[in-house]
N, CA, C and O atoms as a DFTB+ gen file, in Angstrom:
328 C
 N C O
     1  1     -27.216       1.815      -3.997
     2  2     -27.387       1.246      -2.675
     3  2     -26.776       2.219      -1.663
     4  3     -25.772       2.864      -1.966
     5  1     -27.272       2.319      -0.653
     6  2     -27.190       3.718       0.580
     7  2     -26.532       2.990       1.302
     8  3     -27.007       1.881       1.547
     9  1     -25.439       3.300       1.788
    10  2     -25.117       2.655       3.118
    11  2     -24.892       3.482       4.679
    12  3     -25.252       4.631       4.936
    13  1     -24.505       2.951       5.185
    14  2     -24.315       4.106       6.639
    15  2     -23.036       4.233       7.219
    16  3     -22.144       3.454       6.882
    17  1     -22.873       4.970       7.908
    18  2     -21.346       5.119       8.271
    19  2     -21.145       5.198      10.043
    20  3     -21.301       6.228      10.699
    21  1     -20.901       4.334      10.402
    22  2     -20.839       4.078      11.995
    23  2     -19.330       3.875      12.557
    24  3     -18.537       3.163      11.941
    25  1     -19.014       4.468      13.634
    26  2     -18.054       4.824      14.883
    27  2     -17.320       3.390      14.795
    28  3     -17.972       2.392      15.104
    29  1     -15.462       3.216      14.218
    30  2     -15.116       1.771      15.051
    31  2     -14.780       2.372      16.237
    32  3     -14.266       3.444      16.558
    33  1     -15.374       1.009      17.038
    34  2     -14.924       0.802      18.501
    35  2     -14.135      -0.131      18.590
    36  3     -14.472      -0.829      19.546
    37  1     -12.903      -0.671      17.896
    38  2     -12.297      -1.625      18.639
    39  2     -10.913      -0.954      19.315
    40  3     -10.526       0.211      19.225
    41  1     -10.491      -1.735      19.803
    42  2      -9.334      -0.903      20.726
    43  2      -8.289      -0.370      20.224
    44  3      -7.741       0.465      20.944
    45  1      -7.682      -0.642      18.903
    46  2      -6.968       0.053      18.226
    47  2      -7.286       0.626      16.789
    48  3      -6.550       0.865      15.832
    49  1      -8.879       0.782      17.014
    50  2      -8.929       1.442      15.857
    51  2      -9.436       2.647      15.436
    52  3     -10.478       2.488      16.071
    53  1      -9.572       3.544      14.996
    54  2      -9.647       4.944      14.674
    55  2     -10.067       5.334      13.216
    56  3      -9.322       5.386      12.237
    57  1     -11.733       5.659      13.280
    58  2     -11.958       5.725      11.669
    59  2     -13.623       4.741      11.848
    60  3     -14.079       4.062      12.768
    61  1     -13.938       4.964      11.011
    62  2     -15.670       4.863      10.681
    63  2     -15.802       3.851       9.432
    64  3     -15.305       3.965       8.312
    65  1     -16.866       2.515      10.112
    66  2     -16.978       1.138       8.912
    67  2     -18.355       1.802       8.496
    68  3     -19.222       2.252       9.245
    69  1     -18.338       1.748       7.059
    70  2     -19.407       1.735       6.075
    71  2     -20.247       0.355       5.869
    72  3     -19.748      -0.643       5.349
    73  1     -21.178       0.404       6.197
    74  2     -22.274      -0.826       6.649
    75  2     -23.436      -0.622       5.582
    76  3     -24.178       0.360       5.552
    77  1     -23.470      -1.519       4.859
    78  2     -24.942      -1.601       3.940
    79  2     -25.867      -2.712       4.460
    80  3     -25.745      -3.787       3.872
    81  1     -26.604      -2.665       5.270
    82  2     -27.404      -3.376       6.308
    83  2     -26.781      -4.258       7.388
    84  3     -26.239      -3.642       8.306
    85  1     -26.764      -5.354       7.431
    86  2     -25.797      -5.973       7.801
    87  2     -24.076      -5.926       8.306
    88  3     -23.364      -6.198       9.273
    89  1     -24.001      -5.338       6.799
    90  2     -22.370      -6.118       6.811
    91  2     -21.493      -5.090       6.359
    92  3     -21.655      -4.829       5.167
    93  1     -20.918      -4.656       6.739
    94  2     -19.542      -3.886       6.743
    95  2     -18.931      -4.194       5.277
    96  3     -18.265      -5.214       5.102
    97  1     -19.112      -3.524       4.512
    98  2     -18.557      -3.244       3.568
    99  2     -17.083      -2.374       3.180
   100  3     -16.565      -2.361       2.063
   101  1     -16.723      -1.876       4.036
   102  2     -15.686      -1.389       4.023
   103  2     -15.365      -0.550       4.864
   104  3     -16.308      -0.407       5.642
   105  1     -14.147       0.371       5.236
   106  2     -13.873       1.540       6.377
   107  2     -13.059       2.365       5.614
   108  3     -12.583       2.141       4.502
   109  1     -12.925       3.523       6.457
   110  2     -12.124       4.723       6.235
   111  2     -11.384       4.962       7.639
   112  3     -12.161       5.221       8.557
   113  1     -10.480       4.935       7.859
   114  2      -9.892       5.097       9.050
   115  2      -8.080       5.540       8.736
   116  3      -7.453       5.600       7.678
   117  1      -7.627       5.812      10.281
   118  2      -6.592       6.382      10.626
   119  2      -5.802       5.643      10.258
   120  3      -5.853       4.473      10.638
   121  1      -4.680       6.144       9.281
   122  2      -3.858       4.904       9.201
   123  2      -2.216       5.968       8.602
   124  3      -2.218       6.562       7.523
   125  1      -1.321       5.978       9.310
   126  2      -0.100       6.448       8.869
   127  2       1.144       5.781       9.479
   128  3       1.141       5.206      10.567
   129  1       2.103       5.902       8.747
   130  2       3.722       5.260       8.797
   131  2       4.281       6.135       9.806
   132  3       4.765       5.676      10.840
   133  1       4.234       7.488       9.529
   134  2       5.516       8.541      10.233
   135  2       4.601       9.551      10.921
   136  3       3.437       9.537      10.521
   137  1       4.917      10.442      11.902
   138  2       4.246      11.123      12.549
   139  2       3.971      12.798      11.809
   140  3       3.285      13.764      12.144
   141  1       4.782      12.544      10.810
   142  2       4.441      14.047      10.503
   143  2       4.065      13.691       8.972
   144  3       4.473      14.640       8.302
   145  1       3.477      12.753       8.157
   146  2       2.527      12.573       7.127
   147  2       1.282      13.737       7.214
   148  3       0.477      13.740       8.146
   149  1       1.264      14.325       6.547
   150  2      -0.102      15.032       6.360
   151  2      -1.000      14.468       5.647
   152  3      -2.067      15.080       5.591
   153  1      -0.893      13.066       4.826
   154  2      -1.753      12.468       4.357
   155  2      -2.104      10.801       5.255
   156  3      -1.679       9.703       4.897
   157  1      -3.066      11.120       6.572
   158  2      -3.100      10.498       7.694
   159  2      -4.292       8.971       7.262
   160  3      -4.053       7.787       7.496
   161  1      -5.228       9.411       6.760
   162  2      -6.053       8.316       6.207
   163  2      -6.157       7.328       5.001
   164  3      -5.502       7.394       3.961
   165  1      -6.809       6.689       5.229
   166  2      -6.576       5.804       3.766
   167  2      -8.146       4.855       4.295
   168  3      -8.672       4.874       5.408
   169  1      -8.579       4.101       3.076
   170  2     -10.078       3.898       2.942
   171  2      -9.448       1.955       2.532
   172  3      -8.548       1.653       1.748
   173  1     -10.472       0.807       3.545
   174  2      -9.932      -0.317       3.040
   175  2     -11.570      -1.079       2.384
   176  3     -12.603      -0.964       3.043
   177  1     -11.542      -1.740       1.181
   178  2     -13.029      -2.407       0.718
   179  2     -12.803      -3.695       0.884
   180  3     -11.792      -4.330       0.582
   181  1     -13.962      -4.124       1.464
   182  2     -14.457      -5.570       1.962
   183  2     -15.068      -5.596       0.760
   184  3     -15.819      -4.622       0.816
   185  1     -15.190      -6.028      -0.132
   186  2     -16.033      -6.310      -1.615
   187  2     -15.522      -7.392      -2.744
   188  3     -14.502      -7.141      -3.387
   189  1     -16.094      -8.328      -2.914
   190  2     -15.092      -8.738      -3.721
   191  2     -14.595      -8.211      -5.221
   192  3     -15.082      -7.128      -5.545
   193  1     -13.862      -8.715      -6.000
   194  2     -13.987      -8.540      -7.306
   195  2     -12.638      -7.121      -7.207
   196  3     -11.741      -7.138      -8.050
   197  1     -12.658      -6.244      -6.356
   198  2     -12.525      -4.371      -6.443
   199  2     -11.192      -4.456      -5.508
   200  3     -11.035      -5.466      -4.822
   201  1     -10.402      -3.594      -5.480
   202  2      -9.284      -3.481      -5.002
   203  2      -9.368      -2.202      -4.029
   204  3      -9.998      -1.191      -4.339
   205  1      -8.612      -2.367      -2.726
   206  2      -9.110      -1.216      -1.675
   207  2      -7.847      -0.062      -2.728
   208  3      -6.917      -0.463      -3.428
   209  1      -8.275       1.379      -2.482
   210  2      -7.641       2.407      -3.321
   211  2      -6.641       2.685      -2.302
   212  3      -6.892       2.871      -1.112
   213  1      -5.101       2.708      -3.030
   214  2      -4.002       3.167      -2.352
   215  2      -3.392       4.376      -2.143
   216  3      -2.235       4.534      -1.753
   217  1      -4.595       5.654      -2.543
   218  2      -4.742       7.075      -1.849
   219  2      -4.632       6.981      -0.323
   220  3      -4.963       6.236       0.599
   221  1      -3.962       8.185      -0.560
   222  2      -4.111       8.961       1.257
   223  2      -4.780      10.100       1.043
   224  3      -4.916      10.711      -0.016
   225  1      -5.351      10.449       2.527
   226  2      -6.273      11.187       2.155
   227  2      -5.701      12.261       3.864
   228  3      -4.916      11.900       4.741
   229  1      -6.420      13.466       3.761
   230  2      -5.545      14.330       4.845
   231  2      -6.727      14.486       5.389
   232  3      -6.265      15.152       6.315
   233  1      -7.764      14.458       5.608
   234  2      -8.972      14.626       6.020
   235  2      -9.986      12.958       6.053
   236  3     -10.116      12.256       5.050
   237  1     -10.445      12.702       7.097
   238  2     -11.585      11.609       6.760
   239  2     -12.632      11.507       5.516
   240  3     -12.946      10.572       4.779
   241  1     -13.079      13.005       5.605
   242  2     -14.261      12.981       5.093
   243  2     -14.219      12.790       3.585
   244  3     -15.198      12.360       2.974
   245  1     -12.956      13.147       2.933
   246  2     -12.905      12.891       1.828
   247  2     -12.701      11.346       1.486
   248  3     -13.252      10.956       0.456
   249  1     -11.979      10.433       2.226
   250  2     -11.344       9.135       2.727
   251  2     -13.052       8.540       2.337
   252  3     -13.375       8.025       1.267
   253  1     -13.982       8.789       3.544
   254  2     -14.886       8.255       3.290
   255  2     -15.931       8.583       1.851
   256  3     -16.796       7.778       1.508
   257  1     -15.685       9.841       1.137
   258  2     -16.342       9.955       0.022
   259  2     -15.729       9.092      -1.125
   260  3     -16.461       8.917      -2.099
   261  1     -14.504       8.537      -1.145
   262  2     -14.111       8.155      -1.815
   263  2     -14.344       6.639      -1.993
   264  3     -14.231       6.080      -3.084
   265  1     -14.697       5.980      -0.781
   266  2     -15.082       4.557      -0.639
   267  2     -16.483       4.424      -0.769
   268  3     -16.930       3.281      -0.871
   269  1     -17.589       5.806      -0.789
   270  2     -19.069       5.461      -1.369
   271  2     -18.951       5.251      -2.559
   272  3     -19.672       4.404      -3.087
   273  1     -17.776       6.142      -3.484
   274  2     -18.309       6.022      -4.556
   275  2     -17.387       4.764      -5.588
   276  3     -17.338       4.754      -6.818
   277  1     -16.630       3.636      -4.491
   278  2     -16.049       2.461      -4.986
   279  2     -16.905       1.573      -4.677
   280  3     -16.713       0.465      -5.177
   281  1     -17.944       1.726      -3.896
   282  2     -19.502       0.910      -3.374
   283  2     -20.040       1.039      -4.599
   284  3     -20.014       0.012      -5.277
   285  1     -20.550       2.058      -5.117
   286  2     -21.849       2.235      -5.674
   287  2     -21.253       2.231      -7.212
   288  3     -21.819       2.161      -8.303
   289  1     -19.812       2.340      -6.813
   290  2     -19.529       1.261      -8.622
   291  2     -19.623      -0.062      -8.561
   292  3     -20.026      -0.710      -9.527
   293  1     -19.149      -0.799      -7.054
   294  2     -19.770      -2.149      -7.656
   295  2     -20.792      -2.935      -7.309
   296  3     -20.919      -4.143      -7.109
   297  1     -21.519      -1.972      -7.277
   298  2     -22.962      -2.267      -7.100
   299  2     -23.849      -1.916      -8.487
   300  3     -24.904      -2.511      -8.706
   301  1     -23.343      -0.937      -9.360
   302  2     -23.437      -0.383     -10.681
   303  2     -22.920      -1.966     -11.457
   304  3     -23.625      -2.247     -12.426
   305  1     -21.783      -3.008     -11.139
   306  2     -21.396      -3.608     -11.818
   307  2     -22.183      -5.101     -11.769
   308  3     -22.154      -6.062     -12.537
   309  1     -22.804      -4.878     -10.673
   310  2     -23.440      -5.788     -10.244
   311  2     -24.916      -5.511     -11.286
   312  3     -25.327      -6.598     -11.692
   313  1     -25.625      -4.527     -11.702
   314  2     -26.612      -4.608     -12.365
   315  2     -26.292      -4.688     -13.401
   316  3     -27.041      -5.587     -13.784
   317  1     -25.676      -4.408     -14.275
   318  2     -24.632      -4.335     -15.285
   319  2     -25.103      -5.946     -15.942
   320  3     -25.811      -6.130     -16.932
   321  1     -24.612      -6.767     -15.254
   322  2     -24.908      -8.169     -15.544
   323  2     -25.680      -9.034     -15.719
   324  3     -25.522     -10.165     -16.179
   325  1     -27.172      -8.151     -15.086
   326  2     -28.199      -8.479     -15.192
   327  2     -28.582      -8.587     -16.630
   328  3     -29.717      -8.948     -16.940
């Protein structure tokens, strides 16, 4: 399942929700404790069943590669059962 990756706009937030038609499946966004962390991001899943991953990540883009491929496992788990 493909999903898309779109801009948050809310007022304190910083970082891009992963949307599989509808519904927001999860984000990758800005998220740190101390100002000089070099590991600034972290990835949260709206999914049930799956646990959001408690990596940091120093770059987005990896942040967000890492939450396609916690999608498209449980979406893998989802046929699985069929």
């Amino acid at each position: 399942m493909q999903g898309k990756w779109e801009r948050q706009t809310g007022k304190h937030q910083s970082g891009e929700n992963y949307r599989i038609g509808k519904v927001v499946v999860g984000a990758a966004f800005y998220s740190t404790t101390t100002r000089d962390d070099p590991l600034k991001y972290a990835v949260r899943l709206d999914l049930p069943g799956i646990k959001s991953p408690e990596d940091r990540y120093a770059d987005i883009e990896p942040a967000k590669t890492r939450l396609e491929r916690a999608v498209s496992t449980w979406f893998r788990w989802l046929e699985e059962e069929k």
